Amino acid sequence: MSTTGRTETPRERYRQQVREEVKEKAWQQIAGSGASALSLNAIAKQMGMSGPALYRYFANRDELITELIRDAYRSLADAFIAVGDAAAGRPALSALAQVLRRWALEDPHRYFLVYGTPVPGYHAPQDTTAITAEIMSVLLDACTAAAPGARAAAFEEHLAGHREWAGGHPDAPPSALRLALGFWSRLHGVLSLELAGHFTGMGLDPARLYAAEVDGLTR
Amino acid sequence: MSTTGRTETPRERYRQQVREEVKEKAWQQIAGSGASALSLNAIAKQMGMSGPALYRYFANRDELITELIRDAYRSLADAFIAVGDAAAGRPALSALAQVLRRWALEDPHRYFLVYGTPVPGYHAPQDTTAITAEIMSVLLDACTAAAPGARAAAFEEHLAGHREWAGGHPDAPPSALRLALGFWSRLHGVLSLELAGHFTGMGLDPARLYAAEVDGLTR
DNA sequence: CATTCTAGTTATAGCTTCTAACGAACACGA
DNA sequence: TCGTGTTCGTTAGAAGCTATAACTAGAATG
């Protein structure tokens, strides 16, 4: 199953194990106080070893965070793909919406790590753009199934000529592309406002707004 | 015009002046590397004075950031109010959308300070919720003017019973409330994704998506 | 003029990331 | 089985940060 290095030396095993434990502690710390408060030193102490030891496993703080971001992306993509597979490649938009919301609420700090304020020293490796493409692919499958008839609005014409992001779906109609973008931006709109607390004290139920936005997508 | 302390001693004058200069340098620093990299020490050095001097003006780093957030909120509210006034209390939704987008693109770091990942030690003072109410008030004015006929969807019924956030507009129909929330969440959806760079490399023009979302609101 | 209040200073504690130099344990070929 | 080399973890230390404490020079005030 492993793509590379079938012959795993015990050392590489151990090394991978430690890296995994570091990331685990990192997630715990992030869940507590957010990514900006992540401290390599604290993680090391928590693991019973002394500060600089971690630099054998991660070149620096940014590399650890980059790894965490990639894993977070991966977990969302996996959840999307699972829904797609379960629906034989034609998932309902509402199902994807539910997965997205669950994923976001499950760990808001993880959501912010991916979709919140960009961290200063970080630049997305090609990795993550590839993962985004996986997510978009599942979403586009759902959208081509659910797309309404062509309405040929100005924006859809624009999309017909700018579909690099829909690489694997050369035959998806512009209305499907538009639907996918609407899905993505509207739902992230609700989620980011909700998770940042901008609805608290307003009295309304964000889940209902979310549901209403999902509803309004196809109608 | 000043609500308190008409007799400003020269000392208070100076004090206010220094606070203002600190905030100015802080914004410069934030524009450069984001709020997480904001350093009181660096600001002090930049102003030609030594580290701890700034603690005469701000209790700690969080207090400075809180102040910056409040000012950022204020600037958005002022922009909204200006549009409302210019339109004699009935601004077009498209005009508000344009102001919001302009404000966001003008200084993305300022946008993230308010609508991005919440900063750990910060809790919104009552101030900001009051400012949010001002913003919502202008938005609701626009929405009652532009609201379509009642469609009585489930979400609008929910809103009819949960309108604390629309305090100053007791007579706004649920369809207007729903329109305001759609405006707010959809446009923030596009903006937060765009400013965080999630559309780069996708080939599409976020401004057009934004325009399309504005368009779709009332139709 | 004397007192008080305040803005700034230096020193210091405690935290962080990260580099450098060293010791000890392990893996592996002869 | 015995070197030899790689790797892990250590301590020490530089440079940066927030924040407090103690002190001094100057302005405002009675």
Short mmCIF file of C-alpha atoms (C1' of nucleotides) in Angstrom, two decimals:
data_model
loop_
_atom_site.label_atom_id
_atom_site.label_comp_id
_atom_site.label_asym_id
_atom_site.label_seq_id
_atom_site.Cartn_x
_atom_site.Cartn_y
_atom_site.Cartn_z
CA MET A 1 0.00 0.00 0.00
CA SER A 2 2.92 2.34 0.62
CA THR A 3 3.87 4.18 -2.53
CA THR A 4 7.55 4.53 -1.62
CA GLY A 5 10.10 2.68 0.49
CA ARG A 6 8.57 -0.72 0.95
CA THR A 7 11.62 -1.67 2.96
CA GLU A 8 11.03 0.49 6.01
CA THR A 9 13.96 0.42 8.31
CA PRO A 10 13.02 0.44 12.01
CA ARG A 11 14.60 3.84 12.23
CA GLU A 12 12.36 5.33 9.59
CA ARG A 13 9.46 3.71 11.39
CA TYR A 14 10.39 5.36 14.64
CA ARG A 15 11.04 8.65 12.95
CA GLN A 16 7.60 8.62 11.34
CA GLN A 17 6.07 7.67 14.66
CA VAL A 18 7.63 10.63 16.45
CA ARG A 19 6.58 13.03 13.69
CA GLU A 20 3.07 11.73 14.06
CA GLU A 21 3.09 12.24 17.81
CA VAL A 22 4.40 15.77 17.40
CA LYS A 23 1.57 16.60 15.03
CA GLU A 24 -0.90 15.07 17.43
CA LYS A 25 0.29 17.25 20.30
CA ALA A 26 0.30 20.20 17.92
CA TRP A 27 -3.37 19.65 17.11
CA GLN A 28 -4.20 19.46 20.79
CA GLN A 29 -2.42 22.74 21.35
CA ILE A 30 -4.13 24.36 18.37
CA ALA A 31 -7.52 23.16 19.52
CA GLY A 32 -6.82 24.91 22.79
CA SER A 33 -5.54 28.31 21.73
CA GLY A 34 -5.32 28.46 17.97
CA ALA A 35 -2.41 28.09 15.61
CA SER A 36 -0.71 31.35 16.48
CA ALA A 37 -0.03 30.06 20.00
CA LEU A 38 1.59 26.86 18.78
CA SER A 39 4.94 26.37 20.52
CA LEU A 40 7.53 23.78 19.50
CA ASN A 41 9.11 24.13 22.89
CA ALA A 42 5.91 23.31 24.71
CA ILE A 43 5.31 20.28 22.50
CA ALA A 44 8.80 18.99 23.21
CA LYS A 45 8.39 19.39 26.95
CA GLN A 46 5.02 17.69 26.74
CA MET A 47 6.68 14.75 25.00
CA GLY A 48 9.34 14.55 27.65
CA MET A 49 12.18 15.80 25.55
CA SER A 50 14.03 19.02 25.47
CA GLY A 51 13.37 21.86 23.08
CA PRO A 52 15.73 21.64 20.13
CA ALA A 53 15.20 17.89 19.74
CA LEU A 54 12.18 18.56 17.57
CA TYR A 55 14.34 20.23 14.96
CA ARG A 56 15.50 16.75 14.00
CA TYR A 57 11.95 16.12 12.82
CA PHE A 58 10.80 19.48 11.51
CA ALA A 59 13.09 22.06 9.99
CA ASN A 60 11.20 24.87 11.69
CA ARG A 61 7.83 25.99 12.99
CA ASP A 62 6.54 26.88 9.54
CA GLU A 63 7.24 23.41 8.21
CA LEU A 64 5.20 21.87 11.01
CA ILE A 65 2.32 24.24 10.35
CA THR A 66 2.51 23.57 6.63
CA GLU A 67 2.26 19.88 7.35
CA LEU A 68 -0.75 20.45 9.60
CA ILE A 69 -2.45 22.50 6.92
CA ARG A 70 -1.84 19.78 4.37
CA ASP A 71 -3.29 17.15 6.69
CA ALA A 72 -6.31 19.33 7.33
CA TYR A 73 -6.89 19.77 3.60
CA ARG A 74 -6.48 16.05 3.17
CA SER A 75 -9.09 15.26 5.81
CA LEU A 76 -11.66 17.47 4.11
CA ALA A 77 -10.89 16.00 0.71
CA ASP A 78 -11.21 12.48 2.09
CA ALA A 79 -14.57 13.30 3.59
CA PHE A 80 -15.77 14.69 0.26
CA ILE A 81 -14.46 11.72 -1.67
CA ALA A 82 -16.12 9.32 0.74
CA VAL A 83 -19.48 10.99 0.11
CA GLY A 84 -18.86 10.89 -3.62
CA ASP A 85 -18.01 7.21 -3.54
CA ALA A 86 -20.98 6.37 -1.36
CA ALA A 87 -23.23 8.02 -3.92
CA ALA A 88 -21.54 6.30 -6.87
CA GLY A 89 -20.09 9.55 -8.13
CA ARG A 90 -23.32 11.53 -8.03
CA PRO A 91 -23.54 12.93 -4.50
CA ALA A 92 -26.33 15.34 -3.64
CA LEU A 93 -25.31 18.90 -3.01
CA SER A 94 -27.02 18.77 0.35
CA ALA A 95 -24.87 15.81 1.34
CA LEU A 96 -21.68 17.65 0.48
CA ALA A 97 -22.92 20.71 2.31
CA GLN A 98 -23.55 18.65 5.38
CA VAL A 99 -20.08 17.12 5.24
CA LEU A 100 -18.49 20.53 4.85
CA ARG A 101 -20.37 21.93 7.80
CA ARG A 102 -19.66 18.95 9.99
CA TRP A 103 -15.99 19.12 9.12
CA ALA A 104 -15.87 22.81 9.98
CA LEU A 105 -17.73 22.58 13.28
CA GLU A 106 -15.83 19.47 14.33
CA ASP A 107 -12.70 21.56 14.81
CA PRO A 108 -13.04 25.28 14.13
CA HIS A 109 -9.33 25.88 14.58
CA ARG A 110 -8.63 23.37 11.85
CA TYR A 111 -11.11 25.22 9.64
CA PHE A 112 -9.35 28.51 10.28
CA LEU A 113 -5.98 26.96 9.64
CA VAL A 114 -7.13 26.22 6.10
CA TYR A 115 -9.69 28.90 5.31
CA GLY A 116 -8.95 31.63 7.82
CA THR A 117 -6.37 34.39 7.89
CA PRO A 118 -3.32 33.22 5.96
CA VAL A 119 -0.34 32.60 8.22
CA PRO A 120 2.51 35.01 7.41
CA GLY A 121 5.44 32.77 6.50
CA TYR A 122 3.36 30.18 4.72
CA HIS A 123 2.99 29.59 1.00
CA ALA A 124 0.81 26.75 -0.20
CA PRO A 125 2.85 23.90 -1.57
CA GLN A 126 1.66 22.39 -4.85
CA ASP A 127 0.29 19.63 -2.71
CA THR A 128 -2.59 21.64 -1.40
CA THR A 129 -3.63 22.95 -4.78
CA ALA A 130 -3.80 19.36 -5.95
CA ILE A 131 -5.97 18.50 -2.96
CA THR A 132 -8.21 21.46 -3.71
CA ALA A 133 -8.61 20.06 -7.20
CA GLU A 134 -9.77 16.77 -5.68
CA ILE A 135 -12.37 18.59 -3.62
CA MET A 136 -13.54 20.61 -6.57
CA SER A 137 -13.80 17.48 -8.65
CA VAL A 138 -16.27 15.87 -6.27
CA LEU A 139 -18.16 19.12 -6.03
CA LEU A 140 -18.36 19.44 -9.80
CA ASP A 141 -19.70 15.91 -10.10
CA ALA A 142 -22.52 16.92 -7.82
CA CYS A 143 -23.06 20.16 -9.67
CA THR A 144 -23.26 18.72 -13.16
CA ALA A 145 -25.95 16.43 -11.82
CA ALA A 146 -27.84 19.25 -10.18
CA ALA A 147 -27.17 22.08 -12.60
CA PRO A 148 -30.22 23.96 -13.85
CA GLY A 149 -30.67 24.78 -17.52
CA ALA A 150 -28.31 27.33 -18.99
CA ARG A 151 -29.28 30.83 -17.96
CA ALA A 152 -26.34 32.36 -19.79
CA ALA A 153 -25.82 35.14 -17.32
CA ALA A 154 -22.75 37.28 -17.85
CA PHE A 155 -20.85 35.48 -15.15
CA GLU A 156 -21.51 32.08 -16.69
CA GLU A 157 -20.10 33.32 -19.96
CA HIS A 158 -17.01 34.44 -18.09
CA LEU A 159 -16.71 31.01 -16.52
CA ALA A 160 -17.07 29.29 -19.88
CA GLY A 161 -13.79 30.94 -20.83
CA HIS A 162 -12.04 30.54 -17.46
CA ARG A 163 -12.32 26.94 -16.42
CA GLU A 164 -8.75 26.06 -15.51
CA TRP A 165 -9.92 25.12 -12.04
CA ALA A 166 -12.32 22.54 -13.48
CA GLY A 167 -9.52 20.67 -15.21
CA GLY A 168 -10.92 17.18 -14.92
CA HIS A 169 -14.39 18.22 -16.06
CA PRO A 170 -14.02 19.62 -19.54
CA ASP A 171 -17.65 18.92 -20.37
CA ALA A 172 -19.28 20.48 -17.32
CA PRO A 173 -21.64 23.21 -18.50
CA PRO A 174 -21.02 26.78 -17.29
CA SER A 175 -24.15 26.57 -15.19
CA ALA A 176 -22.55 23.72 -13.24
CA LEU A 177 -19.36 25.72 -12.75
CA ARG A 178 -21.37 28.65 -11.52
CA LEU A 179 -23.31 26.41 -9.18
CA ALA A 180 -20.12 24.97 -7.72
CA LEU A 181 -18.68 28.41 -7.06
CA GLY A 182 -21.93 29.55 -5.50
CA PHE A 183 -21.93 26.50 -3.28
CA TRP A 184 -18.36 27.07 -2.23
CA SER A 185 -18.46 30.79 -1.56
CA ARG A 186 -21.89 30.96 0.05
CA LEU A 187 -21.30 28.12 2.43
CA HIS A 188 -17.88 29.38 3.38
CA GLY A 189 -19.49 32.74 3.93
CA VAL A 190 -21.87 31.36 6.51
CA LEU A 191 -19.24 29.14 8.12
CA SER A 192 -16.51 31.72 8.43
CA LEU A 193 -18.86 34.28 9.94
CA GLU A 194 -20.37 31.71 12.24
CA LEU A 195 -17.08 30.25 13.46
CA ALA A 196 -15.58 33.68 13.99
CA GLY A 197 -18.52 34.46 16.23
CA HIS A 198 -20.12 37.15 14.11
CA PHE A 199 -23.58 35.67 14.60
CA THR A 200 -23.37 35.27 18.36
CA GLY A 201 -25.62 37.74 20.06
CA MET A 202 -27.64 38.21 16.91
CA GLY A 203 -30.15 35.64 18.05
CA LEU A 204 -30.47 33.69 14.83
CA ASP A 205 -29.55 30.07 14.25
CA PRO A 206 -26.63 29.81 11.80
CA ALA A 207 -27.56 26.24 10.97
CA ARG A 208 -30.83 27.49 9.53
CA LEU A 209 -29.13 30.16 7.48
CA TYR A 210 -26.80 27.46 6.22
CA ALA A 211 -29.71 25.23 5.29
CA ALA A 212 -31.50 28.10 3.59
CA GLU A 213 -28.42 28.89 1.52
CA VAL A 214 -28.10 25.26 0.49
CA ASP A 215 -31.74 25.31 -0.45
CA GLY A 216 -31.45 28.47 -2.47
CA LEU A 217 -28.61 27.09 -4.55
CA THR A 218 -30.63 24.87 -6.85
CA ARG A 219 -33.79 26.88 -6.90
CA MET B 1 -17.77 68.03 19.54
CA SER B 2 -15.86 66.09 22.18
CA THR B 3 -18.20 64.15 24.41
CA THR B 4 -15.93 64.30 27.45
CA GLY B 5 -13.18 66.53 28.80
CA ARG B 6 -13.66 69.78 26.90
CA THR B 7 -10.72 71.19 28.82
CA GLU B 8 -7.92 69.18 27.27
CA THR B 9 -4.70 69.66 29.11
CA PRO B 10 -1.63 69.75 26.87
CA ARG B 11 -0.56 66.54 28.48
CA GLU B 12 -3.68 64.71 27.44
CA ARG B 13 -3.21 66.18 23.99
CA TYR B 14 0.30 64.80 23.77
CA ARG B 15 -0.77 61.47 25.17
CA GLN B 16 -3.48 61.11 22.56
CA GLN B 17 -1.05 62.12 19.89
CA VAL B 18 1.44 59.42 20.86
CA ARG B 19 -1.30 56.79 21.04
CA GLU B 20 -2.32 57.78 17.54
CA GLU B 21 1.22 57.50 16.25
CA VAL B 22 1.62 54.09 17.83
CA LYS B 23 -1.52 52.89 16.12
CA GLU B 24 -0.29 54.31 12.84
CA LYS B 25 2.98 52.40 13.04
CA ALA B 26 1.02 49.34 14.11
CA TRP B 27 -1.08 49.52 10.95
CA GLN B 28 2.04 49.83 8.84
CA GLN B 29 3.47 46.77 10.51
CA ILE B 30 0.23 44.84 10.10
CA ALA B 31 0.02 45.78 6.44
CA GLY B 32 3.46 44.31 6.06
CA SER B 33 3.24 41.00 7.85
CA GLY B 34 -0.20 40.62 9.41
CA ALA B 35 -1.41 41.12 12.92
CA SER B 36 0.28 38.09 14.41
CA ALA B 37 3.69 39.61 13.70
CA LEU B 38 2.86 42.89 15.43
CA SER B 39 5.62 43.79 17.88
CA LEU B 40 5.39 46.53 20.49
CA ASN B 41 9.14 46.52 20.75
CA ALA B 42 9.61 47.15 17.06
CA ILE B 43 7.09 49.97 17.12
CA ALA B 44 8.88 51.62 20.02
CA LYS B 45 12.24 51.41 18.31
CA GLN B 46 10.69 52.80 15.15
CA MET B 47 9.43 55.76 17.14
CA GLY B 48 12.83 56.32 18.63
CA MET B 49 12.00 55.23 22.13
CA SER B 50 12.87 52.21 24.10
CA GLY B 51 10.67 49.16 24.53
CA PRO B 52 8.73 49.41 27.77
CA ALA B 53 7.83 53.06 27.18
CA LEU B 54 4.80 52.00 25.19
CA TYR B 55 3.29 50.37 28.25
CA ARG B 56 2.50 53.88 29.46
CA TYR B 57 0.08 54.12 26.54
CA PHE B 58 -1.26 50.61 26.14
CA ALA B 59 -1.63 48.13 28.98
CA ASN B 60 -0.48 45.29 26.75
CA ARG B 61 -0.38 43.97 23.23
CA ASP B 62 -3.97 42.76 23.34
CA GLU B 63 -5.25 46.19 24.26
CA LEU B 64 -3.52 47.71 21.26
CA ILE B 65 -4.95 45.06 18.96
CA THR B 66 -8.40 45.53 20.43
CA GLU B 67 -8.14 49.23 19.71
CA LEU B 68 -7.08 48.53 16.13
CA ILE B 69 -9.99 46.17 15.65
CA ARG B 70 -12.39 48.78 16.95
CA ASP B 71 -10.99 51.41 14.61
CA ALA B 72 -11.26 49.01 11.70
CA TYR B 73 -14.91 48.29 12.53
CA ARG B 74 -15.49 52.00 12.83
CA SER B 75 -14.03 52.70 9.41
CA LEU B 76 -16.33 50.18 7.76
CA ALA B 77 -19.35 51.49 9.60
CA ASP B 78 -18.50 55.04 8.59
CA ALA B 79 -18.22 54.02 4.97
CA PHE B 80 -21.61 52.33 5.14
CA ILE B 81 -23.21 55.27 6.87
CA ALA B 82 -21.77 57.65 4.30
CA VAL B 83 -23.40 55.67 1.52
CA GLY B 84 -26.67 55.56 3.44
CA ASP B 85 -26.63 59.30 3.97
CA ALA B 86 -25.72 60.01 0.37
CA ALA B 87 -28.76 58.01 -0.70
CA ALA B 88 -31.05 59.67 1.82
CA GLY B 89 -31.45 56.50 3.83
CA ARG B 90 -32.27 54.24 0.91
CA PRO B 91 -28.96 53.06 -0.49
CA ALA B 92 -28.93 50.49 -3.25
CA LEU B 93 -27.66 47.07 -2.30
CA SER B 94 -25.15 47.27 -5.11
CA ALA B 95 -23.73 50.47 -3.66
CA LEU B 96 -23.24 48.86 -0.25
CA ALA B 97 -21.70 45.82 -1.87
CA GLN B 98 -19.24 48.01 -3.70
CA VAL B 99 -18.29 49.84 -0.52
CA LEU B 100 -17.77 46.57 1.31
CA ARG B 101 -15.56 45.19 -1.43
CA ARG B 102 -13.56 48.36 -1.72
CA TRP B 103 -13.03 48.46 2.02
CA ALA B 104 -11.87 44.85 2.06
CA LEU B 105 -9.47 45.12 -0.88
CA GLU B 106 -8.10 48.43 0.32
CA ASP B 107 -6.37 46.67 3.20
CA PRO B 108 -6.78 42.90 3.35
CA HIS B 109 -5.01 42.67 6.69
CA ARG B 110 -7.53 45.05 8.16
CA TYR B 111 -10.29 42.86 6.76
CA PHE B 112 -8.78 39.79 8.36
CA LEU B 113 -8.33 41.58 11.65
CA VAL B 114 -12.10 42.00 11.81
CA TYR B 115 -13.51 39.05 9.86
CA GLY B 116 -10.66 36.57 9.82
CA THR B 117 -9.44 34.06 12.37
CA PRO B 118 -10.26 35.38 15.83
CA VAL B 119 -7.16 36.37 17.77
CA PRO B 120 -6.71 34.18 20.85
CA GLY B 121 -6.72 36.63 23.76
CA TYR B 122 -9.32 38.92 22.30
CA HIS B 123 -12.97 39.23 23.25
CA ALA B 124 -15.11 41.78 21.47
CA PRO B 125 -15.91 44.73 23.71
CA GLN B 126 -19.52 45.93 23.70
CA ASP B 127 -18.26 48.67 21.49
CA THR B 128 -17.88 46.52 18.46
CA THR B 129 -21.28 44.89 18.78
CA ALA B 130 -22.74 48.37 18.82
CA ILE B 131 -20.81 49.23 15.68
CA THR B 132 -22.03 46.03 14.04
CA ALA B 133 -25.54 47.18 14.82
CA GLU B 134 -24.86 50.44 13.00
CA ILE B 135 -23.67 48.53 9.96
CA MET B 136 -26.67 46.23 10.05
CA SER B 137 -28.98 49.19 10.35
CA VAL B 138 -27.76 50.70 7.10
CA LEU B 139 -27.92 47.31 5.45
CA LEU B 140 -31.47 46.76 6.65
CA ASP B 141 -32.55 50.10 5.27
CA ALA B 142 -31.32 49.01 1.90
CA CYS B 143 -32.95 45.61 2.27
CA THR B 144 -36.41 46.81 3.24
CA ALA B 145 -36.33 48.94 0.12
CA ALA B 146 -35.22 46.07 -2.07
CA ALA B 147 -36.97 43.15 -0.40
CA PRO B 148 -39.04 40.95 -2.66
CA GLY B 149 -42.54 39.85 -1.73
CA ALA B 150 -42.85 37.45 1.17
CA ARG B 151 -41.94 33.95 0.10
CA ALA B 152 -42.46 32.58 3.59
CA ALA B 153 -39.72 30.00 3.37
CA ALA B 154 -38.93 28.11 6.56
CA PHE B 155 -35.89 30.25 7.24
CA GLU B 156 -37.88 33.47 6.95
CA GLU B 157 -40.31 32.17 9.52
CA HIS B 158 -37.38 31.45 11.80
CA LEU B 159 -36.12 34.97 11.29
CA ALA B 160 -39.52 36.43 12.07
CA GLY B 161 -39.10 35.03 15.56
CA HIS B 162 -35.39 35.79 15.94
CA ARG B 163 -34.85 39.40 15.09
CA GLU B 164 -32.82 40.67 18.04
CA TRP B 165 -30.09 41.72 15.65
CA ALA B 166 -32.51 43.96 13.76
CA GLY B 167 -33.32 45.95 16.87
CA GLY B 168 -33.84 49.33 15.24
CA HIS B 169 -36.02 47.92 12.50
CA PRO B 170 -39.02 46.32 14.17
CA ASP B 171 -41.12 46.63 11.04
CA ALA B 172 -38.71 45.14 8.54
CA PRO B 173 -40.40 42.14 6.92
CA PRO B 174 -38.73 38.74 7.28
CA SER B 175 -37.91 38.81 3.60
CA ALA B 176 -35.79 41.89 4.23
CA LEU B 177 -34.02 40.22 7.15
CA ARG B 178 -33.31 37.21 4.99
CA LEU B 179 -32.02 39.41 2.22
CA ALA B 180 -29.68 41.21 4.59
CA LEU B 181 -28.25 37.96 5.89
CA GLY B 182 -27.83 36.63 2.38
CA PHE B 183 -26.04 39.81 1.40
CA TRP B 184 -23.76 39.63 4.37
CA SER B 185 -22.82 35.97 4.28
CA ARG B 186 -22.52 35.59 0.52
CA LEU B 187 -20.34 38.63 0.03
CA HIS B 188 -18.14 37.74 2.95
CA GLY B 189 -17.90 34.27 1.47
CA VAL B 190 -16.46 35.60 -1.76
CA LEU B 191 -14.24 38.13 -0.02
CA SER B 192 -12.74 35.84 2.56
CA LEU B 193 -11.94 33.17 0.00
CA GLU B 194 -10.56 35.73 -2.41
CA LEU B 195 -8.38 37.55 0.12
CA ALA B 196 -7.06 34.31 1.55
CA GLY B 197 -5.94 33.42 -1.94
CA HIS B 198 -8.24 30.47 -2.51
CA PHE B 199 -9.14 31.65 -6.00
CA THR B 200 -5.60 32.28 -7.17
CA GLY B 201 -4.59 29.74 -9.73
CA MET B 202 -8.20 28.90 -10.46
CA GLY B 203 -8.23 31.31 -13.35
CA LEU B 204 -11.53 33.02 -12.62
CA ASP B 205 -12.07 36.66 -11.76
CA PRO B 206 -13.36 37.03 -8.19
CA ALA B 207 -14.78 40.46 -8.97
CA ARG B 208 -17.16 38.82 -11.44
CA LEU B 209 -18.22 36.19 -8.96
CA TYR B 210 -18.83 39.00 -6.49
CA ALA B 211 -20.91 40.91 -9.00
CA ALA B 212 -22.87 37.79 -9.88
CA GLU B 213 -23.63 37.16 -6.23
CA VAL B 214 -24.82 40.72 -5.77
CA ASP B 215 -26.98 40.29 -8.84
CA GLY B 216 -28.48 37.05 -7.63
CA LEU B 217 -29.53 38.54 -4.33
CA THR B 218 -32.60 40.40 -5.51
CA ARG B 219 -33.53 38.12 -8.33
"C1'" DC C 1 9.05 77.19 45.79
"C1'" DA C 2 7.95 72.44 47.07
"C1'" DT C 3 5.34 68.60 46.10
"C1'" DT C 4 3.32 65.33 43.16
"C1'" DC C 5 2.48 63.11 39.07
"C1'" DT C 6 4.15 61.28 34.69
"C1'" DA C 7 7.09 60.02 30.72
"C1'" DG C 8 10.86 57.92 29.86
"C1'" DT C 9 15.00 55.17 31.12
"C1'" DT C 10 17.67 50.62 32.32
"C1'" DA C 11 17.60 45.97 34.36
"C1'" DT C 12 15.50 41.72 34.62
"C1'" DA C 13 12.53 37.53 34.38
"C1'" DG C 14 10.58 34.36 31.44
"C1'" DC C 15 9.10 33.01 27.25
"C1'" DT C 16 9.91 31.99 22.27
"C1'" DT C 17 12.63 30.13 17.78
"C1'" DC C 18 16.60 28.33 16.21
"C1'" DT C 19 22.01 27.26 15.73
"C1'" DA C 20 26.15 25.05 17.45
"C1'" DA C 21 28.77 21.75 19.65
"C1'" DC C 22 28.96 17.62 21.94
"C1'" DG C 23 27.86 12.67 23.77
"C1'" DA C 24 25.66 8.40 23.37
"C1'" DA C 25 23.20 4.88 21.08
"C1'" DC C 26 22.23 2.43 17.16
"C1'" DA C 27 23.05 0.20 12.19
"C1'" DC C 28 25.92 -1.91 9.25
"C1'" DG C 29 29.98 -3.55 6.54
"C1'" DA C 30 34.42 -5.95 7.14
"C1'" DT D 1 32.73 -9.61 16.58
"C1'" DC D 2 34.61 -5.36 15.92
"C1'" DG D 3 35.25 -0.75 14.12
"C1'" DT D 4 32.94 3.14 11.66
"C1'" DG D 5 29.54 6.26 10.47
"C1'" DT D 6 24.93 8.02 10.89
"C1'" DT D 7 21.38 9.68 13.74
"C1'" DC D 8 19.09 11.18 18.10
"C1'" DG D 9 19.09 13.77 21.97
"C1'" DT D 10 21.45 16.63 25.08
"C1'" DT D 11 23.14 21.37 26.95
"C1'" DA D 12 24.69 26.12 25.87
"C1'" DG D 13 23.71 30.22 23.85
"C1'" DA D 14 22.23 34.08 20.57
"C1'" DA D 15 18.54 37.05 19.38
"C1'" DG D 16 13.92 38.19 19.72
"C1'" DC D 17 9.53 38.95 22.15
"C1'" DT D 18 6.11 40.54 26.30
"C1'" DA D 19 5.87 42.46 30.52
"C1'" DT D 20 7.27 44.10 35.37
"C1'" DA D 21 10.15 46.70 38.66
"C1'" DA D 22 12.89 50.31 40.11
"C1'" DC D 23 14.61 54.54 39.19
"C1'" DT D 24 15.42 59.48 37.08
"C1'" DA D 25 14.42 63.71 34.76
"C1'" DG D 26 10.99 66.93 33.82
"C1'" DA D 27 6.42 69.06 33.75
"C1'" DA D 28 2.11 70.50 36.22
"C1'" DT D 29 0.08 71.99 40.24
"C1'" DG D 30 -0.93 73.72 45.06
#
